[in-house]
Amino acid sequence: MERQELKDIFDEVLIEGEAKYMEPMSAHTSLRIGGPADIFVMPRTRSSLMNLHINCKRSRIPFFPLGGGTNVLVRDGGIEGVVLSSMQFRNKEAVKEDDTHVYLSVDAGTMLQGLVNFSRENGYSGIEGLAGIPGTVGGAICGNAGAYGYEIKDVLVSVERMDSEGKIGRVRADEIVFGYRSSGILPGELVLSAEIKLRKDEKREVSARVDNFLKMKREKQPLREMSAGCVFKNPSGVSAGKLVDEAGCKGLRTGDVEVSRVHANFFINKGKASASDFIRLMEEVSRRVKEKFGVVLEPEIKVVGRDAVN
Ligand code: EPU
């Protein structure tokens, strides 16, 4: 579809919000890698969001919902069609409580760490192990984010989502199939908000657990560098990072992407890395691990978009 054609559709549809054309995705990913999205849209109201969704479908424009961009690798040719950001929707509030628990309604664009901090300040327990995980609550739900035995699915009561037809509805969490770093939320669906249930606890104790997990993370993971977190899923019963490390890959480099010397399942953008550098390094690391251990690694990050046209 021609750019002008896309522009016409969007000028008509996007009543409240912002649309940017040929927006570099490197500005919206923690890796700082990724070619341009044809259109990057940040609607401010739900009705604009719904209109967009419906019009994309009607005009057969591909559609990609983006959370915090912290678990994706966007290829160098960028993303065809529309990238829809939910970052403007970030309200969170307690909606009910009983003697032991509090129920929060949380918008998809809320930063997960904002939620962890809120829980710590109020003495709400259940997501301490998620401390230090970047990204939005919507993204965390889609990928069932977790660490140290905690997973976001364990505190979810329900998820409000827009289906691929543009209809908004609420599903109970126990109706969604969650797995290790995966959820039954489909690619064409958009998470709008969620209700989560946290246990009332002593502020001091929640805070101490959060601090402890953060300390462990800072010691074992390169949190200050440009990465997308763990690149590969852990094969059953073993850490992918350990396999990559023992295959001698720490410090291995392709272009400006390097296997972290701190934790081998993190690949770092050392400056001006491209997605093709990143993918070549993934292939080389997989090859070495397969050769040494006979194990085939599976990506944990989502690789999206089109290859660059040379
Ligand atoms: N190890 C090494 N070398 C390395 C990295 C790890 O020998 O370079 C060893 C460690 O010494 C330890 C074992 O491997 O004995 C496990 O390491 P770690 O505790 O760091 O856990 P992990 O299995 O590598 C998983 C998750 C992380 C999560 C941590 C903590 C995956 C792919 N990784 O890592 O999640 O933060 O446990 O719970 O599930 C992510 O999803 O992006 C992520 C970083």
PDB file of C-alpha atoms in Angstrom, residues 94-288:
ATOM      1  CA  ALA A  94      -7.371  -0.504  43.519  1.00  0.00           C
ATOM      2  CA  VAL A  95     -10.914  -1.506  42.614  1.00  0.00           C
ATOM      3  CA  LYS A  96     -11.813  -3.661  45.605  1.00  0.00           C
ATOM      4  CA  GLU A  97     -10.340  -5.330  48.631  1.00  0.00           C
ATOM      5  CA  ASP A  98     -11.131  -7.792  51.370  1.00  0.00           C
ATOM      6  CA  ASP A  99      -9.309  -8.678  54.590  1.00  0.00           C
ATOM      7  CA  THR A 100      -6.487 -10.485  52.845  1.00  0.00           C
ATOM      8  CA  HIS A 101      -6.295  -9.281  49.260  1.00  0.00           C
ATOM      9  CA  VAL A 102      -6.481  -6.204  47.086  1.00  0.00           C
ATOM     10  CA  TYR A 103      -7.670  -6.194  43.454  1.00  0.00           C
ATOM     11  CA  LEU A 104      -6.070  -3.738  41.045  1.00  0.00           C
ATOM     12  CA  SER A 105      -7.216  -2.660  37.635  1.00  0.00           C
ATOM     13  CA  VAL A 106      -4.107  -1.978  35.571  1.00  0.00           C
ATOM     14  CA  ASP A 107      -3.902  -0.585  32.030  1.00  0.00           C
ATOM     15  CA  ALA A 108      -1.739  -2.449  29.504  1.00  0.00           C
ATOM     16  CA  GLY A 109       0.700   0.447  29.034  1.00  0.00           C
ATOM     17  CA  THR A 110       1.572   0.631  32.756  1.00  0.00           C
ATOM     18  CA  MET A 111       5.256  -0.094  33.253  1.00  0.00           C
ATOM     19  CA  LEU A 112       5.715  -3.399  35.072  1.00  0.00           C
ATOM     20  CA  GLN A 113       8.264  -1.759  37.381  1.00  0.00           C
ATOM     21  CA  GLY A 114       5.760   0.981  38.211  1.00  0.00           C
ATOM     22  CA  LEU A 115       3.434  -1.770  39.354  1.00  0.00           C
ATOM     23  CA  VAL A 116       6.172  -3.524  41.340  1.00  0.00           C
ATOM     24  CA  ASN A 117       7.004  -0.222  43.067  1.00  0.00           C
ATOM     25  CA  PHE A 118       3.355   0.507  43.790  1.00  0.00           C
ATOM     26  CA  SER A 119       2.991  -2.954  45.357  1.00  0.00           C
ATOM     27  CA  ARG A 120       6.095  -2.473  47.434  1.00  0.00           C
ATOM     28  CA  GLU A 121       4.967   0.945  48.694  1.00  0.00           C
ATOM     29  CA  ASN A 122       1.615  -0.478  49.746  1.00  0.00           C
ATOM     30  CA  GLY A 123       2.781  -3.831  51.097  1.00  0.00           C
ATOM     31  CA  TYR A 124       1.051  -5.905  48.383  1.00  0.00           C
ATOM     32  CA  SER A 125       2.658  -9.258  47.763  1.00  0.00           C
ATOM     33  CA  GLY A 126       2.730 -11.525  44.683  1.00  0.00           C
ATOM     34  CA  ILE A 127       4.982  -9.891  42.113  1.00  0.00           C
ATOM     35  CA  GLU A 128       8.218  -9.365  44.054  1.00  0.00           C
ATOM     36  CA  GLY A 129      10.106 -11.728  41.712  1.00  0.00           C
ATOM     37  CA  LEU A 130       9.174  -9.569  38.741  1.00  0.00           C
ATOM     38  CA  ALA A 131      11.360  -6.746  40.089  1.00  0.00           C
ATOM     39  CA  GLY A 132      13.837  -5.555  37.479  1.00  0.00           C
ATOM     40  CA  ILE A 133      11.927  -6.904  34.451  1.00  0.00           C
ATOM     41  CA  PRO A 134      11.466  -4.038  31.993  1.00  0.00           C
ATOM     42  CA  GLY A 135       8.470  -3.419  29.738  1.00  0.00           C
ATOM     43  CA  THR A 136       4.741  -2.936  30.101  1.00  0.00           C
ATOM     44  CA  VAL A 137       2.116  -4.971  31.913  1.00  0.00           C
ATOM     45  CA  GLY A 138       0.462  -5.774  28.550  1.00  0.00           C
ATOM     46  CA  GLY A 139       3.721  -7.171  27.193  1.00  0.00           C
ATOM     47  CA  ALA A 140       4.375  -9.054  30.423  1.00  0.00           C
ATOM     48  CA  ILE A 141       0.953 -10.748  30.141  1.00  0.00           C
ATOM     49  CA  CYS A 142       1.425 -11.699  26.468  1.00  0.00           C
ATOM     50  CA  GLY A 143       4.804 -13.304  27.241  1.00  0.00           C
ATOM     51  CA  ASN A 144       3.897 -14.485  30.772  1.00  0.00           C
ATOM     52  CA  ALA A 145       6.950 -12.695  32.176  1.00  0.00           C
ATOM     53  CA  GLY A 146       8.615 -14.328  35.124  1.00  0.00           C
ATOM     54  CA  ALA A 147      11.681 -14.850  37.272  1.00  0.00           C
ATOM     55  CA  TYR A 148      12.649 -16.656  40.491  1.00  0.00           C
ATOM     56  CA  GLY A 149       9.556 -18.861  40.424  1.00  0.00           C
ATOM     57  CA  TYR A 150       7.172 -15.920  40.015  1.00  0.00           C
ATOM     58  CA  GLU A 151       5.069 -15.535  36.868  1.00  0.00           C
ATOM     59  CA  ILE A 152       2.593 -12.782  36.092  1.00  0.00           C
ATOM     60  CA  LYS A 153      -0.118 -15.361  35.344  1.00  0.00           C
ATOM     61  CA  ASP A 154      -0.187 -16.260  39.059  1.00  0.00           C
ATOM     62  CA  VAL A 155      -1.664 -12.888  40.062  1.00  0.00           C
ATOM     63  CA  LEU A 156      -3.998 -12.411  37.098  1.00  0.00           C
ATOM     64  CA  VAL A 157      -7.742 -12.498  37.678  1.00  0.00           C
ATOM     65  CA  SER A 158      -8.893 -11.408  34.223  1.00  0.00           C
ATOM     66  CA  VAL A 159      -7.687  -9.748  31.065  1.00  0.00           C
ATOM     67  CA  GLU A 160      -9.601  -7.174  29.073  1.00  0.00           C
ATOM     68  CA  ARG A 161      -8.693  -7.500  25.423  1.00  0.00           C
ATOM     69  CA  MET A 162      -9.766  -6.448  21.971  1.00  0.00           C
ATOM     70  CA  ASP A 163     -10.139  -9.413  19.666  1.00  0.00           C
ATOM     71  CA  SER A 164      -9.150  -9.503  16.013  1.00  0.00           C
ATOM     72  CA  GLU A 165     -12.643  -8.265  15.058  1.00  0.00           C
ATOM     73  CA  GLY A 166     -12.222  -5.147  17.179  1.00  0.00           C
ATOM     74  CA  LYS A 167     -14.631  -6.337  19.886  1.00  0.00           C
ATOM     75  CA  ILE A 168     -13.708  -5.605  23.502  1.00  0.00           C
ATOM     76  CA  GLY A 169     -14.287  -8.292  26.088  1.00  0.00           C
ATOM     77  CA  ARG A 170     -12.976  -9.630  29.365  1.00  0.00           C
ATOM     78  CA  VAL A 171     -11.638 -13.171  29.759  1.00  0.00           C
ATOM     79  CA  ARG A 172     -10.948 -14.879  33.039  1.00  0.00           C
ATOM     80  CA  ALA A 173      -7.272 -15.666  33.513  1.00  0.00           C
ATOM     81  CA  ASP A 174      -8.065 -19.354  34.014  1.00  0.00           C
ATOM     82  CA  GLU A 175      -9.542 -19.419  30.512  1.00  0.00           C
ATOM     83  CA  ILE A 176      -6.216 -18.348  29.012  1.00  0.00           C
ATOM     84  CA  VAL A 177      -3.595 -21.022  28.502  1.00  0.00           C
ATOM     85  CA  PHE A 178      -0.305 -19.753  29.904  1.00  0.00           C
ATOM     86  CA  GLY A 179       2.992 -21.550  29.487  1.00  0.00           C
ATOM     87  CA  TYR A 180       6.653 -20.855  30.094  1.00  0.00           C
ATOM     88  CA  ARG A 181       7.104 -17.361  28.606  1.00  0.00           C
ATOM     89  CA  SER A 182       3.948 -17.747  26.557  1.00  0.00           C
ATOM     90  CA  SER A 183       0.238 -17.014  26.681  1.00  0.00           C
ATOM     91  CA  GLY A 184      -2.809 -17.916  24.639  1.00  0.00           C
ATOM     92  CA  ILE A 185      -3.230 -14.242  23.663  1.00  0.00           C
ATOM     93  CA  LEU A 186      -3.268 -14.335  19.861  1.00  0.00           C
ATOM     94  CA  PRO A 187      -1.095 -12.082  17.673  1.00  0.00           C
ATOM     95  CA  GLY A 188      -4.130 -10.144  16.344  1.00  0.00           C
ATOM     96  CA  GLU A 189      -5.441  -9.493  19.852  1.00  0.00           C
ATOM     97  CA  LEU A 190      -4.679  -6.468  21.929  1.00  0.00           C
ATOM     98  CA  VAL A 191      -4.487  -6.488  25.725  1.00  0.00           C
ATOM     99  CA  LEU A 192      -6.154  -3.356  27.081  1.00  0.00           C
ATOM    100  CA  SER A 193      -6.057  -3.871  30.823  1.00  0.00           C
ATOM    101  CA  ALA A 194      -5.995  -6.551  33.475  1.00  0.00           C
ATOM    102  CA  GLU A 195      -7.294  -7.166  36.936  1.00  0.00           C
ATOM    103  CA  ILE A 196      -4.684  -8.520  39.296  1.00  0.00           C
ATOM    104  CA  LYS A 197      -4.985  -9.846  42.813  1.00  0.00           C
ATOM    105  CA  LEU A 198      -2.264  -9.224  45.387  1.00  0.00           C
ATOM    106  CA  ARG A 199      -2.010 -10.344  48.993  1.00  0.00           C
ATOM    107  CA  LYS A 200      -1.850  -7.780  51.783  1.00  0.00           C
ATOM    108  CA  ASP A 201       1.430  -8.120  53.640  1.00  0.00           C
ATOM    109  CA  GLU A 202       3.898  -6.159  55.763  1.00  0.00           C
ATOM    110  CA  LYS A 203       5.452  -3.339  53.723  1.00  0.00           C
ATOM    111  CA  ARG A 204       8.827  -4.099  55.220  1.00  0.00           C
ATOM    112  CA  GLU A 205       8.739  -7.714  54.114  1.00  0.00           C
ATOM    113  CA  VAL A 206       7.560  -7.041  50.566  1.00  0.00           C
ATOM    114  CA  SER A 207      10.233  -4.397  50.271  1.00  0.00           C
ATOM    115  CA  ALA A 208      12.964  -6.721  51.546  1.00  0.00           C
ATOM    116  CA  ARG A 209      12.005  -9.418  49.010  1.00  0.00           C
ATOM    117  CA  VAL A 210      11.977  -6.907  46.137  1.00  0.00           C
ATOM    118  CA  ASP A 211      15.412  -5.633  47.189  1.00  0.00           C
ATOM    119  CA  ASN A 212      16.765  -9.148  47.389  1.00  0.00           C
ATOM    120  CA  PHE A 213      15.573 -10.076  43.881  1.00  0.00           C
ATOM    121  CA  LEU A 214      16.901  -6.814  42.482  1.00  0.00           C
ATOM    122  CA  LYS A 215      20.272  -7.456  44.081  1.00  0.00           C
ATOM    123  CA  MET A 216      20.471 -10.942  42.558  1.00  0.00           C
ATOM    124  CA  LYS A 217      19.487  -9.582  39.160  1.00  0.00           C
ATOM    125  CA  ARG A 218      22.055  -6.780  39.257  1.00  0.00           C
ATOM    126  CA  GLU A 219      24.766  -9.265  40.151  1.00  0.00           C
ATOM    127  CA  LYS A 220      23.865 -11.822  37.485  1.00  0.00           C
ATOM    128  CA  GLN A 221      22.426  -9.824  34.600  1.00  0.00           C
ATOM    129  CA  PRO A 222      23.727  -6.874  32.539  1.00  0.00           C
ATOM    130  CA  LEU A 223      20.747  -4.667  33.357  1.00  0.00           C
ATOM    131  CA  ARG A 224      22.331  -1.359  32.385  1.00  0.00           C
ATOM    132  CA  GLU A 225      23.245  -2.356  28.852  1.00  0.00           C
ATOM    133  CA  MET A 226      21.128  -2.329  25.699  1.00  0.00           C
ATOM    134  CA  SER A 227      19.548  -5.777  25.454  1.00  0.00           C
ATOM    135  CA  ALA A 228      16.226  -7.573  25.086  1.00  0.00           C
ATOM    136  CA  GLY A 229      16.720  -9.769  28.147  1.00  0.00           C
ATOM    137  CA  CYS A 230      17.267 -13.479  27.626  1.00  0.00           C
ATOM    138  CA  VAL A 231      17.612 -14.329  23.928  1.00  0.00           C
ATOM    139  CA  PHE A 232      16.833 -18.055  24.147  1.00  0.00           C
ATOM    140  CA  LYS A 233      14.317 -20.035  26.165  1.00  0.00           C
ATOM    141  CA  ASN A 234      15.706 -22.389  28.737  1.00  0.00           C
ATOM    142  CA  PRO A 235      15.510 -25.939  27.397  1.00  0.00           C
ATOM    143  CA  SER A 236      13.812 -28.141  29.963  1.00  0.00           C
ATOM    144  CA  GLY A 237      15.833 -28.458  33.148  1.00  0.00           C
ATOM    145  CA  VAL A 238      18.832 -26.399  32.051  1.00  0.00           C
ATOM    146  CA  SER A 239      19.782 -22.744  31.695  1.00  0.00           C
ATOM    147  CA  ALA A 240      20.345 -21.627  28.097  1.00  0.00           C
ATOM    148  CA  GLY A 241      22.815 -19.067  29.489  1.00  0.00           C
ATOM    149  CA  LYS A 242      24.870 -21.836  31.051  1.00  0.00           C
ATOM    150  CA  LEU A 243      24.945 -23.803  27.772  1.00  0.00           C
ATOM    151  CA  VAL A 244      25.937 -20.716  25.761  1.00  0.00           C
ATOM    152  CA  ASP A 245      28.612 -19.936  28.340  1.00  0.00           C
ATOM    153  CA  GLU A 246      30.004 -23.476  28.363  1.00  0.00           C
ATOM    154  CA  ALA A 247      30.027 -23.538  24.578  1.00  0.00           C
ATOM    155  CA  GLY A 248      32.603 -20.753  24.917  1.00  0.00           C
ATOM    156  CA  CYS A 249      30.445 -17.951  23.535  1.00  0.00           C
ATOM    157  CA  LYS A 250      30.872 -15.213  26.172  1.00  0.00           C
ATOM    158  CA  GLY A 251      32.338 -12.150  24.451  1.00  0.00           C
ATOM    159  CA  LEU A 252      31.617 -13.554  20.969  1.00  0.00           C
ATOM    160  CA  ARG A 253      30.819 -10.670  18.651  1.00  0.00           C
ATOM    161  CA  THR A 254      29.170 -10.025  15.291  1.00  0.00           C
ATOM    162  CA  GLY A 255      29.386  -6.412  14.202  1.00  0.00           C
ATOM    163  CA  ASP A 256      28.236  -4.405  17.204  1.00  0.00           C
ATOM    164  CA  VAL A 257      26.403  -7.225  18.988  1.00  0.00           C
ATOM    165  CA  GLU A 258      28.204  -9.120  21.722  1.00  0.00           C
ATOM    166  CA  VAL A 259      27.324 -12.083  23.928  1.00  0.00           C
ATOM    167  CA  SER A 260      27.370 -10.599  27.427  1.00  0.00           C
ATOM    168  CA  ARG A 261      30.305 -11.513  29.607  1.00  0.00           C
ATOM    169  CA  VAL A 262      28.011 -11.213  32.644  1.00  0.00           C
ATOM    170  CA  HIS A 263      25.201 -13.560  31.519  1.00  0.00           C
ATOM    171  CA  ALA A 264      25.622 -15.441  28.248  1.00  0.00           C
ATOM    172  CA  ASN A 265      21.901 -15.457  27.390  1.00  0.00           C
ATOM    173  CA  PHE A 266      21.952 -11.661  27.001  1.00  0.00           C
ATOM    174  CA  PHE A 267      23.206 -10.190  23.722  1.00  0.00           C
ATOM    175  CA  ILE A 268      24.333  -6.588  24.026  1.00  0.00           C
ATOM    176  CA  ASN A 269      24.140  -3.792  21.462  1.00  0.00           C
ATOM    177  CA  LYS A 270      27.551  -2.192  21.889  1.00  0.00           C
ATOM    178  CA  GLY A 271      26.661   0.879  19.839  1.00  0.00           C
ATOM    179  CA  LYS A 272      25.375   0.728  16.299  1.00  0.00           C
ATOM    180  CA  ALA A 273      24.237  -2.865  16.006  1.00  0.00           C
ATOM    181  CA  SER A 274      21.911  -4.029  13.257  1.00  0.00           C
ATOM    182  CA  ALA A 275      19.281  -6.753  13.411  1.00  0.00           C
ATOM    183  CA  SER A 276      21.223  -8.777  10.856  1.00  0.00           C
ATOM    184  CA  ASP A 277      24.279  -8.723  13.186  1.00  0.00           C
ATOM    185  CA  PHE A 278      22.037  -9.901  16.006  1.00  0.00           C
ATOM    186  CA  ILE A 279      20.486 -12.717  13.966  1.00  0.00           C
ATOM    187  CA  ARG A 280      23.882 -13.888  12.715  1.00  0.00           C
ATOM    188  CA  LEU A 281      25.114 -14.046  16.296  1.00  0.00           C
ATOM    189  CA  MET A 282      22.019 -16.022  17.335  1.00  0.00           C
ATOM    190  CA  GLU A 283      22.735 -18.481  14.527  1.00  0.00           C
ATOM    191  CA  GLU A 284      26.395 -18.849  15.436  1.00  0.00           C
ATOM    192  CA  VAL A 285      25.644 -19.332  19.145  1.00  0.00           C
ATOM    193  CA  SER A 286      22.899 -21.886  18.344  1.00  0.00           C
ATOM    194  CA  ARG A 287      25.304 -23.737  16.063  1.00  0.00           C
ATOM    195  CA  ARG A 288      27.977 -23.940  18.774  1.00  0.00           C
TER     196      ARG A 288
END
